[in-house]
Amino acid sequence: EIILVTGVQTCALPIFPLGDDDMDAPLRILRPRIIDAHIGQSTMAPGEVNTITVTLSVNTPVRPDRTHGFVQISGLHNAHVSCGPLALFSAKSSHLAFMSSPDGVPGTGFWDCEHDALVLHVAEQLQPCDTYVFSWRVTNPLCSQLCAPIELRAEHLEFHLEGCGDEEACRRMIPAGLPEVMQMTSDTGTRCPMTVVAPSLTVMKVSECTSVCGMSNRLDIILEANVPMD
């Protein structure tokens, strides 16, 4: 309730409850966090170059710890990539927000072969009004496999208080970090990351023109595969 004091009397005005989904409720404060983490792939074909695409967004300005701020995307089992730095790309400039190491080149990531994971050090402050969409390439394994859950882990990403500097008194107003471990949402079916389907013929049909004895005949064969075959 709200207490209203006038020159004559004090009144208590009831506040009607708002629904949980009403984002405009007074003093409704959201914890700084990653609000969207989505991942998909371009092909299910075994042995083919596969483009993995990630979409990230945050609900508040977030800045990295200068040395240790990073995002790790893991669970991309059996993806074949050279260990170490790799190139990111995007339609706009989202990939420039990340780099392979604290002193790396913007637009790169680091492939951790031991854990089948991409490590991204955050190069710049992440803005809540921006959606960061970026991609990198892997090679699919030769054997078929199902999609696995993809995990995103963020460490040492700090909520940025507007107008706040680095002095100690100000830093006490900022959460020490933005710890986050979450399951990424994925495209479905064959677009789910690292889903690989073994090559096979999905349609095999034979038809003929005539069944009359002694007549010349023509056989039509229809074959369809689930992946391109050369």
PDB file of N, CA and C in Angstrom, residues 62-111:
ATOM      1  N   VAL A  62      26.542  -4.933 -19.612  1.00  0.00           N
ATOM      2  CA  VAL A  62      27.464  -5.864 -18.960  1.00  0.00           C
ATOM      3  C   VAL A  62      28.860  -5.620 -19.498  1.00  0.00           C
ATOM      4  N   ARG A  63      29.806  -5.505 -18.599  1.00  0.00           N
ATOM      5  CA  ARG A  63      31.192  -5.318 -19.012  1.00  0.00           C
ATOM      6  C   ARG A  63      32.026  -6.484 -18.486  1.00  0.00           C
ATOM      7  N   PRO A  64      33.078  -6.835 -19.181  1.00  0.00           N
ATOM      8  CA  PRO A  64      33.906  -7.965 -18.739  1.00  0.00           C
ATOM      9  C   PRO A  64      34.933  -7.542 -17.704  1.00  0.00           C
ATOM     10  N   ASP A  65      35.312  -8.478 -16.857  1.00  0.00           N
ATOM     11  CA  ASP A  65      36.527  -8.307 -16.083  1.00  0.00           C
ATOM     12  C   ASP A  65      37.683  -8.210 -17.084  1.00  0.00           C
ATOM     13  N   ARG A  66      38.580  -7.267 -16.861  1.00  0.00           N
ATOM     14  CA  ARG A  66      39.601  -6.982 -17.869  1.00  0.00           C
ATOM     15  C   ARG A  66      40.467  -8.197 -18.201  1.00  0.00           C
ATOM     16  N   THR A  67      40.611  -9.093 -17.248  1.00  0.00           N
ATOM     17  CA  THR A  67      41.493 -10.240 -17.465  1.00  0.00           C
ATOM     18  C   THR A  67      40.744 -11.547 -17.596  1.00  0.00           C
ATOM     19  N   HIS A  68      39.689 -11.725 -16.798  1.00  0.00           N
ATOM     20  CA  HIS A  68      39.098 -13.057 -16.665  1.00  0.00           C
ATOM     21  C   HIS A  68      37.691 -13.187 -17.235  1.00  0.00           C
ATOM     22  N   GLY A  69      37.092 -12.124 -17.767  1.00  0.00           N
ATOM     23  CA  GLY A  69      35.729 -12.226 -18.259  1.00  0.00           C
ATOM     24  C   GLY A  69      35.621 -13.072 -19.517  1.00  0.00           C
ATOM     25  N   PHE A  70      34.823 -14.138 -19.464  1.00  0.00           N
ATOM     26  CA  PHE A  70      34.702 -14.994 -20.641  1.00  0.00           C
ATOM     27  C   PHE A  70      33.350 -15.701 -20.676  1.00  0.00           C
ATOM     28  N   VAL A  71      33.034 -16.219 -21.854  1.00  0.00           N
ATOM     29  CA  VAL A  71      31.858 -17.057 -22.081  1.00  0.00           C
ATOM     30  C   VAL A  71      32.353 -18.358 -22.696  1.00  0.00           C
ATOM     31  N   GLN A  72      31.849 -19.478 -22.195  1.00  0.00           N
ATOM     32  CA  GLN A  72      32.233 -20.788 -22.740  1.00  0.00           C
ATOM     33  C   GLN A  72      30.987 -21.521 -23.211  1.00  0.00           C
ATOM     34  N   ILE A  73      31.043 -22.028 -24.440  1.00  0.00           N
ATOM     35  CA  ILE A  73      29.951 -22.813 -25.021  1.00  0.00           C
ATOM     36  C   ILE A  73      30.458 -24.233 -25.193  1.00  0.00           C
ATOM     37  N   SER A  74      29.876 -25.179 -24.465  1.00  0.00           N
ATOM     38  CA  SER A  74      30.379 -26.554 -24.467  1.00  0.00           C
ATOM     39  C   SER A  74      29.265 -27.535 -24.804  1.00  0.00           C
ATOM     40  N   GLY A  75      29.677 -28.751 -25.191  1.00  0.00           N
ATOM     41  CA  GLY A  75      28.728 -29.797 -25.539  1.00  0.00           C
ATOM     42  C   GLY A  75      28.687 -30.100 -27.022  1.00  0.00           C
ATOM     43  N   LEU A  76      29.587 -29.470 -27.795  1.00  0.00           N
ATOM     44  CA  LEU A  76      29.629 -29.683 -29.245  1.00  0.00           C
ATOM     45  C   LEU A  76      30.475 -30.928 -29.547  1.00  0.00           C
ATOM     46  N   HIS A  77      29.968 -32.066 -29.148  1.00  0.00           N
ATOM     47  CA  HIS A  77      30.735 -33.305 -29.182  1.00  0.00           C
ATOM     48  C   HIS A  77      31.097 -33.729 -30.611  1.00  0.00           C
ATOM     49  N   ASN A  78      32.348 -34.120 -30.751  1.00  0.00           N
ATOM     50  CA  ASN A  78      32.883 -34.658 -32.007  1.00  0.00           C
ATOM     51  C   ASN A  78      32.951 -33.643 -33.134  1.00  0.00           C
ATOM     52  N   ALA A  79      32.827 -32.365 -32.801  1.00  0.00           N
ATOM     53  CA  ALA A  79      33.055 -31.342 -33.822  1.00  0.00           C
ATOM     54  C   ALA A  79      34.555 -31.266 -34.102  1.00  0.00           C
ATOM     55  N   HIS A  80      34.929 -31.294 -35.365  1.00  0.00           N
ATOM     56  CA  HIS A  80      36.337 -31.278 -35.738  1.00  0.00           C
ATOM     57  C   HIS A  80      36.766 -29.848 -36.057  1.00  0.00           C
ATOM     58  N   VAL A  81      37.638 -29.325 -35.199  1.00  0.00           N
ATOM     59  CA  VAL A  81      38.167 -27.971 -35.367  1.00  0.00           C
ATOM     60  C   VAL A  81      39.618 -27.993 -34.910  1.00  0.00           C
ATOM     61  N   SER A  82      40.456 -27.215 -35.558  1.00  0.00           N
ATOM     62  CA  SER A  82      41.848 -27.098 -35.102  1.00  0.00           C
ATOM     63  C   SER A  82      41.874 -26.447 -33.725  1.00  0.00           C
ATOM     64  N   CYS A  83      42.657 -27.010 -32.821  1.00  0.00           N
ATOM     65  CA  CYS A  83      42.761 -26.467 -31.470  1.00  0.00           C
ATOM     66  C   CYS A  83      43.358 -25.066 -31.517  1.00  0.00           C
ATOM     67  N   GLY A  84      42.858 -24.190 -30.625  1.00  0.00           N
ATOM     68  CA  GLY A  84      43.406 -22.843 -30.539  1.00  0.00           C
ATOM     69  C   GLY A  84      42.482 -21.806 -31.145  1.00  0.00           C
ATOM     70  N   PRO A  85      43.018 -20.638 -31.501  1.00  0.00           N
ATOM     71  CA  PRO A  85      42.184 -19.546 -32.026  1.00  0.00           C
ATOM     72  C   PRO A  85      41.505 -19.924 -33.331  1.00  0.00           C
ATOM     73  N   LEU A  86      40.272 -19.448 -33.496  1.00  0.00           N
ATOM     74  CA  LEU A  86      39.536 -19.639 -34.747  1.00  0.00           C
ATOM     75  C   LEU A  86      38.792 -18.346 -35.076  1.00  0.00           C
ATOM     76  N   ALA A  87      38.417 -18.202 -36.319  1.00  0.00           N
ATOM     77  CA  ALA A  87      37.752 -16.985 -36.778  1.00  0.00           C
ATOM     78  C   ALA A  87      36.250 -17.061 -36.537  1.00  0.00           C
ATOM     79  N   LEU A  88      35.689 -15.964 -36.038  1.00  0.00           N
ATOM     80  CA  LEU A  88      34.244 -15.791 -35.943  1.00  0.00           C
ATOM     81  C   LEU A  88      33.803 -14.890 -37.092  1.00  0.00           C
ATOM     82  N   PHE A  89      32.526 -14.966 -37.443  1.00  0.00           N
ATOM     83  CA  PHE A  89      32.011 -14.041 -38.448  1.00  0.00           C
ATOM     84  C   PHE A  89      30.539 -13.777 -38.175  1.00  0.00           C
ATOM     85  N   SER A  90      30.036 -12.679 -38.710  1.00  0.00           N
ATOM     86  CA  SER A  90      28.642 -12.298 -38.517  1.00  0.00           C
ATOM     87  C   SER A  90      28.216 -11.371 -39.637  1.00  0.00           C
ATOM     88  N   ALA A  91      26.887 -11.220 -39.801  1.00  0.00           N
ATOM     89  CA  ALA A  91      26.371 -10.343 -40.847  1.00  0.00           C
ATOM     90  C   ALA A  91      26.660  -8.887 -40.522  1.00  0.00           C
ATOM     91  N   LYS A  92      26.666  -8.574 -39.229  1.00  0.00           N
ATOM     92  CA  LYS A  92      26.974  -7.209 -38.810  1.00  0.00           C
ATOM     93  C   LYS A  92      28.362  -7.226 -38.188  1.00  0.00           C
ATOM     94  N   SER A  93      28.481  -6.747 -36.963  1.00  0.00           N
ATOM     95  CA  SER A  93      29.799  -6.725 -36.318  1.00  0.00           C
ATOM     96  C   SER A  93      29.761  -7.385 -34.947  1.00  0.00           C
ATOM     97  N   SER A  94      28.760  -8.265 -34.715  1.00  0.00           N
ATOM     98  CA  SER A  94      28.625  -8.904 -33.405  1.00  0.00           C
ATOM     99  C   SER A  94      29.871  -9.683 -33.020  1.00  0.00           C
ATOM    100  N   HIS A  95      30.544 -10.295 -34.006  1.00  0.00           N
ATOM    101  CA  HIS A  95      31.701 -11.145 -33.696  1.00  0.00           C
ATOM    102  C   HIS A  95      32.857 -10.350 -33.111  1.00  0.00           C
ATOM    103  N   LEU A  96      32.864  -9.026 -33.328  1.00  0.00           N
ATOM    104  CA  LEU A  96      33.956  -8.197 -32.808  1.00  0.00           C
ATOM    105  C   LEU A  96      33.848  -7.967 -31.306  1.00  0.00           C
ATOM    106  N   ALA A  97      32.745  -8.392 -30.703  1.00  0.00           N
ATOM    107  CA  ALA A  97      32.589  -8.256 -29.249  1.00  0.00           C
ATOM    108  C   ALA A  97      33.347  -9.328 -28.497  1.00  0.00           C
ATOM    109  N   PHE A  98      33.933 -10.305 -29.227  1.00  0.00           N
ATOM    110  CA  PHE A  98      34.591 -11.434 -28.575  1.00  0.00           C
ATOM    111  C   PHE A  98      35.988 -11.645 -29.160  1.00  0.00           C
ATOM    112  N   MET A  99      36.844 -12.261 -28.345  1.00  0.00           N
ATOM    113  CA  MET A  99      38.210 -12.547 -28.787  1.00  0.00           C
ATOM    114  C   MET A  99      38.703 -13.816 -28.103  1.00  0.00           C
ATOM    115  N   SER A 100      39.779 -14.377 -28.643  1.00  0.00           N
ATOM    116  CA  SER A 100      40.241 -15.699 -28.220  1.00  0.00           C
ATOM    117  C   SER A 100      40.981 -15.699 -26.892  1.00  0.00           C
ATOM    118  N   SER A 101      41.468 -14.551 -26.443  1.00  0.00           N
ATOM    119  CA  SER A 101      42.207 -14.443 -25.186  1.00  0.00           C
ATOM    120  C   SER A 101      42.095 -13.003 -24.692  1.00  0.00           C
ATOM    121  N   PRO A 102      42.491 -12.737 -23.440  1.00  0.00           N
ATOM    122  CA  PRO A 102      42.386 -11.359 -22.930  1.00  0.00           C
ATOM    123  C   PRO A 102      43.111 -10.332 -23.785  1.00  0.00           C
ATOM    124  N   ASP A 103      44.172 -10.734 -24.459  1.00  0.00           N
ATOM    125  CA  ASP A 103      44.896  -9.809 -25.336  1.00  0.00           C
ATOM    126  C   ASP A 103      44.795 -10.253 -26.797  1.00  0.00           C
ATOM    127  N   GLY A 104      43.718 -10.981 -27.119  1.00  0.00           N
ATOM    128  CA  GLY A 104      43.550 -11.513 -28.470  1.00  0.00           C
ATOM    129  C   GLY A 104      42.988 -10.484 -29.436  1.00  0.00           C
ATOM    130  N   VAL A 105      42.718 -10.947 -30.637  1.00  0.00           N
ATOM    131  CA  VAL A 105      42.188 -10.102 -31.704  1.00  0.00           C
ATOM    132  C   VAL A 105      40.664 -10.175 -31.688  1.00  0.00           C
ATOM    133  N   PRO A 106      39.943  -9.050 -31.651  1.00  0.00           N
ATOM    134  CA  PRO A 106      38.482  -9.096 -31.725  1.00  0.00           C
ATOM    135  C   PRO A 106      38.024  -9.830 -32.987  1.00  0.00           C
ATOM    136  N   GLY A 107      36.970 -10.606 -32.827  1.00  0.00           N
ATOM    137  CA  GLY A 107      36.475 -11.402 -33.943  1.00  0.00           C
ATOM    138  C   GLY A 107      37.026 -12.809 -33.974  1.00  0.00           C
ATOM    139  N   THR A 108      37.603 -13.258 -32.859  1.00  0.00           N
ATOM    140  CA  THR A 108      38.139 -14.618 -32.779  1.00  0.00           C
ATOM    141  C   THR A 108      37.628 -15.295 -31.508  1.00  0.00           C
ATOM    142  N   GLY A 109      37.677 -16.616 -31.515  1.00  0.00           N
ATOM    143  CA  GLY A 109      37.376 -17.414 -30.337  1.00  0.00           C
ATOM    144  C   GLY A 109      38.468 -18.449 -30.160  1.00  0.00           C
ATOM    145  N   PHE A 110      38.413 -19.188 -29.053  1.00  0.00           N
ATOM    146  CA  PHE A 110      39.424 -20.210 -28.776  1.00  0.00           C
ATOM    147  C   PHE A 110      38.736 -21.556 -28.673  1.00  0.00           C
ATOM    148  N   TRP A 111      39.163 -22.509 -29.529  1.00  0.00           N
ATOM    149  CA  TRP A 111      38.570 -23.843 -29.482  1.00  0.00           C
ATOM    150  C   TRP A 111      39.362 -24.725 -28.536  1.00  0.00           C
TER     151      TRP A 111
END
